[in-house]
Amino acid sequence: MLRPRGVAALALGLAVLLTAGCGIRIPADPEGTLEAVEGGTLRAGVSPNGDWIRLGDDQPAGTEADALRAFARAHDATVEWTVGSEEALVRGLENGDLDVVAGGLTDETPWTNKAGMTRPYAESTLADGSTVKLVMLVPLGENAFVSELETFLTAEATRKGTAP
């Protein structure tokens, strides 16, 4: 007769074996954002804000635009830019029209009930001397995508000496 621990260990072992071949990926993207970006298109929404996002002649410029371009390059993707207000861009995330929103957003953004947020990936000192922690917004629940983006942004910020 199996003891309770033995039953639990057997159940865990069976669960691992049964799910190992099922293609389950953790963290997961219910809507497949990371898969769509890899070798495809990163749909980036940007809202002009200081040096983070500036509107250039033909494409957005600035530190966050550069970071999104580099992220796309690292995933063999092109960037499709959408410029708008934060409200319009968050609506785009909710509707599945965008993969990421950038624009000098901080970890105190009011949009967290409508969008996912990366961990703070960089710090910046404002003109008044205060320090803010920068984040980007992503679709709710797209955990594989946000994990990949966070890892990339943190590595870039560490390389540049702006990581929190």
PDB file of C-alpha atoms in Angstrom:
ATOM      1  CA  MET A   1       0.000   0.000   0.000  1.00  0.00           C
ATOM      2  CA  LEU A   2       1.322   3.438  -0.944  1.00  0.00           C
ATOM      3  CA  ARG A   3       1.734   6.075   1.700  1.00  0.00           C
ATOM      4  CA  PRO A   4       0.291   9.582   1.142  1.00  0.00           C
ATOM      5  CA  ARG A   5       3.720  10.910   0.172  1.00  0.00           C
ATOM      6  CA  GLY A   6       4.204   8.070  -2.253  1.00  0.00           C
ATOM      7  CA  VAL A   7       0.834   8.738  -3.868  1.00  0.00           C
ATOM      8  CA  ALA A   8       1.651  12.441  -4.194  1.00  0.00           C
ATOM      9  CA  ALA A   9       5.061  11.697  -5.705  1.00  0.00           C
ATOM     10  CA  LEU A  10       3.525   9.209  -8.132  1.00  0.00           C
ATOM     11  CA  ALA A  11       0.839  11.717  -9.161  1.00  0.00           C
ATOM     12  CA  LEU A  12       3.437  14.443  -9.677  1.00  0.00           C
ATOM     13  CA  GLY A  13       5.618  12.129 -11.735  1.00  0.00           C
ATOM     14  CA  LEU A  14       2.690  11.109 -13.926  1.00  0.00           C
ATOM     15  CA  ALA A  15       1.665  14.745 -14.420  1.00  0.00           C
ATOM     16  CA  VAL A  16       5.185  15.651 -15.529  1.00  0.00           C
ATOM     17  CA  LEU A  17       5.324  12.734 -17.954  1.00  0.00           C
ATOM     18  CA  LEU A  18       1.890  13.436 -19.394  1.00  0.00           C
ATOM     19  CA  THR A  19       2.513  17.142 -19.957  1.00  0.00           C
ATOM     20  CA  ALA A  20       6.117  16.842 -21.150  1.00  0.00           C
ATOM     21  CA  GLY A  21       5.090  15.961 -24.678  1.00  0.00           C
ATOM     22  CA  CYS A  22       2.118  18.304 -24.892  1.00  0.00           C
ATOM     23  CA  GLY A  23       3.997  21.389 -26.059  1.00  0.00           C
ATOM     24  CA  ILE A  24       3.107  23.326 -22.938  1.00  0.00           C
ATOM     25  CA  ARG A  25       5.326  26.364 -22.561  1.00  0.00           C
ATOM     26  CA  ILE A  26       5.657  28.155 -19.252  1.00  0.00           C
ATOM     27  CA  PRO A  27       5.341  31.063 -19.076  1.00  0.00           C
ATOM     28  CA  ALA A  28       2.579  30.968 -21.678  1.00  0.00           C
ATOM     29  CA  ASP A  29       0.994  33.439 -24.085  1.00  0.00           C
ATOM     30  CA  PRO A  30      -2.719  32.637 -24.491  1.00  0.00           C
ATOM     31  CA  GLU A  31      -2.857  34.912 -27.549  1.00  0.00           C
ATOM     32  CA  GLY A  32       0.542  33.833 -28.945  1.00  0.00           C
ATOM     33  CA  THR A  33       2.212  37.254 -28.855  1.00  0.00           C
ATOM     34  CA  LEU A  34       5.817  36.064 -28.609  1.00  0.00           C
ATOM     35  CA  GLU A  35       5.275  33.461 -31.314  1.00  0.00           C
ATOM     36  CA  ALA A  36       3.780  36.110 -33.630  1.00  0.00           C
ATOM     37  CA  VAL A  37       6.705  38.470 -32.997  1.00  0.00           C
ATOM     38  CA  GLU A  38       9.419  35.872 -33.616  1.00  0.00           C
ATOM     39  CA  GLY A  39      10.208  36.132 -37.308  1.00  0.00           C
ATOM     40  CA  GLY A  40       7.199  38.393 -37.813  1.00  0.00           C
ATOM     41  CA  THR A  41       6.119  41.831 -36.665  1.00  0.00           C
ATOM     42  CA  LEU A  42       6.346  43.670 -33.340  1.00  0.00           C
ATOM     43  CA  ARG A  43       3.329  45.984 -33.215  1.00  0.00           C
ATOM     44  CA  ALA A  44       4.577  48.869 -31.069  1.00  0.00           C
ATOM     45  CA  GLY A  45       2.438  51.743 -29.861  1.00  0.00           C
ATOM     46  CA  VAL A  46       4.307  54.880 -28.851  1.00  0.00           C
ATOM     47  CA  SER A  47       3.319  58.125 -27.213  1.00  0.00           C
ATOM     48  CA  PRO A  48       5.803  61.010 -27.567  1.00  0.00           C
ATOM     49  CA  ASN A  49       7.472  61.833 -24.256  1.00  0.00           C
ATOM     50  CA  GLY A  50      10.850  63.537 -23.911  1.00  0.00           C
ATOM     51  CA  ASP A  51      13.939  61.609 -24.936  1.00  0.00           C
ATOM     52  CA  TRP A  52      12.172  58.271 -24.483  1.00  0.00           C
ATOM     53  CA  ILE A  53       9.952  58.644 -27.549  1.00  0.00           C
ATOM     54  CA  ARG A  54      10.351  61.438 -30.100  1.00  0.00           C
ATOM     55  CA  LEU A  55       8.646  61.674 -33.435  1.00  0.00           C
ATOM     56  CA  GLY A  56      11.284  61.614 -36.147  1.00  0.00           C
ATOM     57  CA  ASP A  57      10.899  62.410 -39.817  1.00  0.00           C
ATOM     58  CA  ASP A  58       9.625  58.978 -40.803  1.00  0.00           C
ATOM     59  CA  GLN A  59       9.772  56.804 -37.667  1.00  0.00           C
ATOM     60  CA  PRO A  60       9.732  57.235 -33.900  1.00  0.00           C
ATOM     61  CA  ALA A  61      13.104  57.953 -32.319  1.00  0.00           C
ATOM     62  CA  GLY A  62      14.446  58.035 -28.764  1.00  0.00           C
ATOM     63  CA  THR A  63      15.797  55.573 -26.232  1.00  0.00           C
ATOM     64  CA  GLU A  64      12.668  53.425 -26.007  1.00  0.00           C
ATOM     65  CA  ALA A  65      12.134  53.379 -29.778  1.00  0.00           C
ATOM     66  CA  ASP A  66      15.756  52.236 -30.138  1.00  0.00           C
ATOM     67  CA  ALA A  67      15.208  49.524 -27.507  1.00  0.00           C
ATOM     68  CA  LEU A  68      12.099  48.245 -29.292  1.00  0.00           C
ATOM     69  CA  ARG A  69      13.954  48.157 -32.618  1.00  0.00           C
ATOM     70  CA  ALA A  70      16.779  46.178 -30.997  1.00  0.00           C
ATOM     71  CA  PHE A  71      14.281  43.770 -29.384  1.00  0.00           C
ATOM     72  CA  ALA A  72      12.612  43.239 -32.762  1.00  0.00           C
ATOM     73  CA  ARG A  73      16.009  42.658 -34.435  1.00  0.00           C
ATOM     74  CA  ALA A  74      16.891  40.090 -31.760  1.00  0.00           C
ATOM     75  CA  HIS A  75      13.705  38.215 -32.695  1.00  0.00           C
ATOM     76  CA  ASP A  76      14.113  38.574 -36.466  1.00  0.00           C
ATOM     77  CA  ALA A  77      11.060  40.841 -36.531  1.00  0.00           C
ATOM     78  CA  THR A  78      10.130  44.157 -38.075  1.00  0.00           C
ATOM     79  CA  VAL A  79       8.466  46.963 -36.116  1.00  0.00           C
ATOM     80  CA  GLU A  80       5.071  48.329 -37.076  1.00  0.00           C
ATOM     81  CA  TRP A  81       4.669  51.696 -35.318  1.00  0.00           C
ATOM     82  CA  THR A  82       1.432  53.242 -34.088  1.00  0.00           C
ATOM     83  CA  VAL A  83       1.610  56.754 -32.633  1.00  0.00           C
ATOM     84  CA  GLY A  84      -1.143  57.900 -30.308  1.00  0.00           C
ATOM     85  CA  SER A  85      -2.231  59.008 -26.878  1.00  0.00           C
ATOM     86  CA  GLU A  86      -1.699  56.631 -23.969  1.00  0.00           C
ATOM     87  CA  GLU A  87      -5.459  56.041 -23.796  1.00  0.00           C
ATOM     88  CA  ALA A  88      -5.730  55.112 -27.482  1.00  0.00           C
ATOM     89  CA  LEU A  89      -2.672  52.860 -27.269  1.00  0.00           C
ATOM     90  CA  VAL A  90      -3.934  51.028 -24.180  1.00  0.00           C
ATOM     91  CA  ARG A  91      -7.193  50.443 -26.040  1.00  0.00           C
ATOM     92  CA  GLY A  92      -5.058  48.956 -28.836  1.00  0.00           C
ATOM     93  CA  LEU A  93      -3.467  46.560 -26.329  1.00  0.00           C
ATOM     94  CA  GLU A  94      -6.893  45.564 -25.014  1.00  0.00           C
ATOM     95  CA  ASN A  95      -8.226  44.964 -28.532  1.00  0.00           C
ATOM     96  CA  GLY A  96      -5.217  42.863 -29.565  1.00  0.00           C
ATOM     97  CA  ASP A  97      -3.996  45.429 -32.091  1.00  0.00           C
ATOM     98  CA  LEU A  98      -0.677  46.146 -30.302  1.00  0.00           C
ATOM     99  CA  ASP A  99       2.009  44.035 -28.613  1.00  0.00           C
ATOM    100  CA  VAL A 100       3.716  46.744 -26.561  1.00  0.00           C
ATOM    101  CA  VAL A 101       3.277  50.407 -25.593  1.00  0.00           C
ATOM    102  CA  ALA A 102       6.151  52.758 -24.758  1.00  0.00           C
ATOM    103  CA  GLY A 103       6.393  56.434 -23.989  1.00  0.00           C
ATOM    104  CA  GLY A 104       8.381  57.159 -20.850  1.00  0.00           C
ATOM    105  CA  LEU A 105       5.810  55.312 -18.744  1.00  0.00           C
ATOM    106  CA  THR A 106       6.687  54.842 -15.083  1.00  0.00           C
ATOM    107  CA  ASP A 107       5.865  52.138 -12.574  1.00  0.00           C
ATOM    108  CA  GLU A 108       3.161  54.477 -11.246  1.00  0.00           C
ATOM    109  CA  THR A 109       1.183  54.328 -14.497  1.00  0.00           C
ATOM    110  CA  PRO A 110      -2.603  54.378 -14.031  1.00  0.00           C
ATOM    111  CA  TRP A 111      -3.125  51.767 -16.782  1.00  0.00           C
ATOM    112  CA  THR A 112      -2.374  48.591 -14.802  1.00  0.00           C
ATOM    113  CA  ASN A 113      -6.039  47.575 -14.607  1.00  0.00           C
ATOM    114  CA  LYS A 114      -6.206  47.493 -18.430  1.00  0.00           C
ATOM    115  CA  ALA A 115      -2.712  46.343 -19.441  1.00  0.00           C
ATOM    116  CA  GLY A 116       0.171  44.276 -18.184  1.00  0.00           C
ATOM    117  CA  MET A 117       3.338  46.086 -17.160  1.00  0.00           C
ATOM    118  CA  THR A 118       6.973  45.069 -17.415  1.00  0.00           C
ATOM    119  CA  ARG A 119       9.110  45.147 -14.316  1.00  0.00           C
ATOM    120  CA  PRO A 120      10.936  48.475 -14.050  1.00  0.00           C
ATOM    121  CA  TYR A 121      13.874  48.093 -16.402  1.00  0.00           C
ATOM    122  CA  ALA A 122      15.597  51.469 -16.061  1.00  0.00           C
ATOM    123  CA  GLU A 123      15.751  54.525 -13.846  1.00  0.00           C
ATOM    124  CA  SER A 124      15.829  58.093 -15.012  1.00  0.00           C
ATOM    125  CA  THR A 125      16.371  61.357 -13.174  1.00  0.00           C
ATOM    126  CA  LEU A 126      13.904  64.091 -14.055  1.00  0.00           C
ATOM    127  CA  ALA A 127      14.674  67.818 -14.304  1.00  0.00           C
ATOM    128  CA  ASP A 128      13.398  68.331 -10.738  1.00  0.00           C
ATOM    129  CA  GLY A 129      15.904  65.762  -9.436  1.00  0.00           C
ATOM    130  CA  SER A 130      13.351  63.039  -8.740  1.00  0.00           C
ATOM    131  CA  THR A 131      13.967  59.514  -9.969  1.00  0.00           C
ATOM    132  CA  VAL A 132      11.421  57.453 -11.891  1.00  0.00           C
ATOM    133  CA  LYS A 133      11.414  53.777 -12.833  1.00  0.00           C
ATOM    134  CA  LEU A 134      10.534  53.114 -16.460  1.00  0.00           C
ATOM    135  CA  VAL A 135       8.192  50.370 -17.674  1.00  0.00           C
ATOM    136  CA  MET A 136       6.417  49.373 -20.866  1.00  0.00           C
ATOM    137  CA  LEU A 137       2.855  48.117 -21.205  1.00  0.00           C
ATOM    138  CA  VAL A 138       1.890  44.788 -22.750  1.00  0.00           C
ATOM    139  CA  PRO A 139      -1.350  42.834 -23.247  1.00  0.00           C
ATOM    140  CA  LEU A 140      -2.694  41.265 -20.047  1.00  0.00           C
ATOM    141  CA  GLY A 141      -1.747  37.597 -19.641  1.00  0.00           C
ATOM    142  CA  GLU A 142       0.934  37.402 -22.341  1.00  0.00           C
ATOM    143  CA  ASN A 143       3.510  36.125 -19.861  1.00  0.00           C
ATOM    144  CA  ALA A 144       6.021  34.548 -22.258  1.00  0.00           C
ATOM    145  CA  PHE A 145       6.199  37.780 -24.240  1.00  0.00           C
ATOM    146  CA  VAL A 146       6.546  40.021 -21.179  1.00  0.00           C
ATOM    147  CA  SER A 147       9.214  37.726 -19.715  1.00  0.00           C
ATOM    148  CA  GLU A 148      11.238  37.867 -22.945  1.00  0.00           C
ATOM    149  CA  LEU A 149      10.824  41.650 -23.194  1.00  0.00           C
ATOM    150  CA  GLU A 150      11.782  42.200 -19.537  1.00  0.00           C
ATOM    151  CA  THR A 151      14.910  40.085 -19.898  1.00  0.00           C
ATOM    152  CA  PHE A 152      15.944  42.042 -22.986  1.00  0.00           C
ATOM    153  CA  LEU A 153      15.186  45.495 -21.524  1.00  0.00           C
ATOM    154  CA  THR A 154      16.984  44.724 -18.260  1.00  0.00           C
ATOM    155  CA  ALA A 155      20.079  43.502 -20.125  1.00  0.00           C
ATOM    156  CA  GLU A 156      20.089  46.662 -22.275  1.00  0.00           C
ATOM    157  CA  ALA A 157      19.656  48.934 -19.241  1.00  0.00           C
ATOM    158  CA  THR A 158      22.419  47.100 -17.372  1.00  0.00           C
ATOM    159  CA  ARG A 159      24.724  47.500 -20.364  1.00  0.00           C
ATOM    160  CA  LYS A 160      23.951  51.248 -20.461  1.00  0.00           C
ATOM    161  CA  GLY A 161      24.176  51.688 -16.676  1.00  0.00           C
ATOM    162  CA  THR A 162      20.531  52.753 -16.263  1.00  0.00           C
ATOM    163  CA  ALA A 163      19.159  49.597 -14.599  1.00  0.00           C
ATOM    164  CA  PRO A 164      17.344  50.112 -11.283  1.00  0.00           C
TER     165      PRO A 164
END
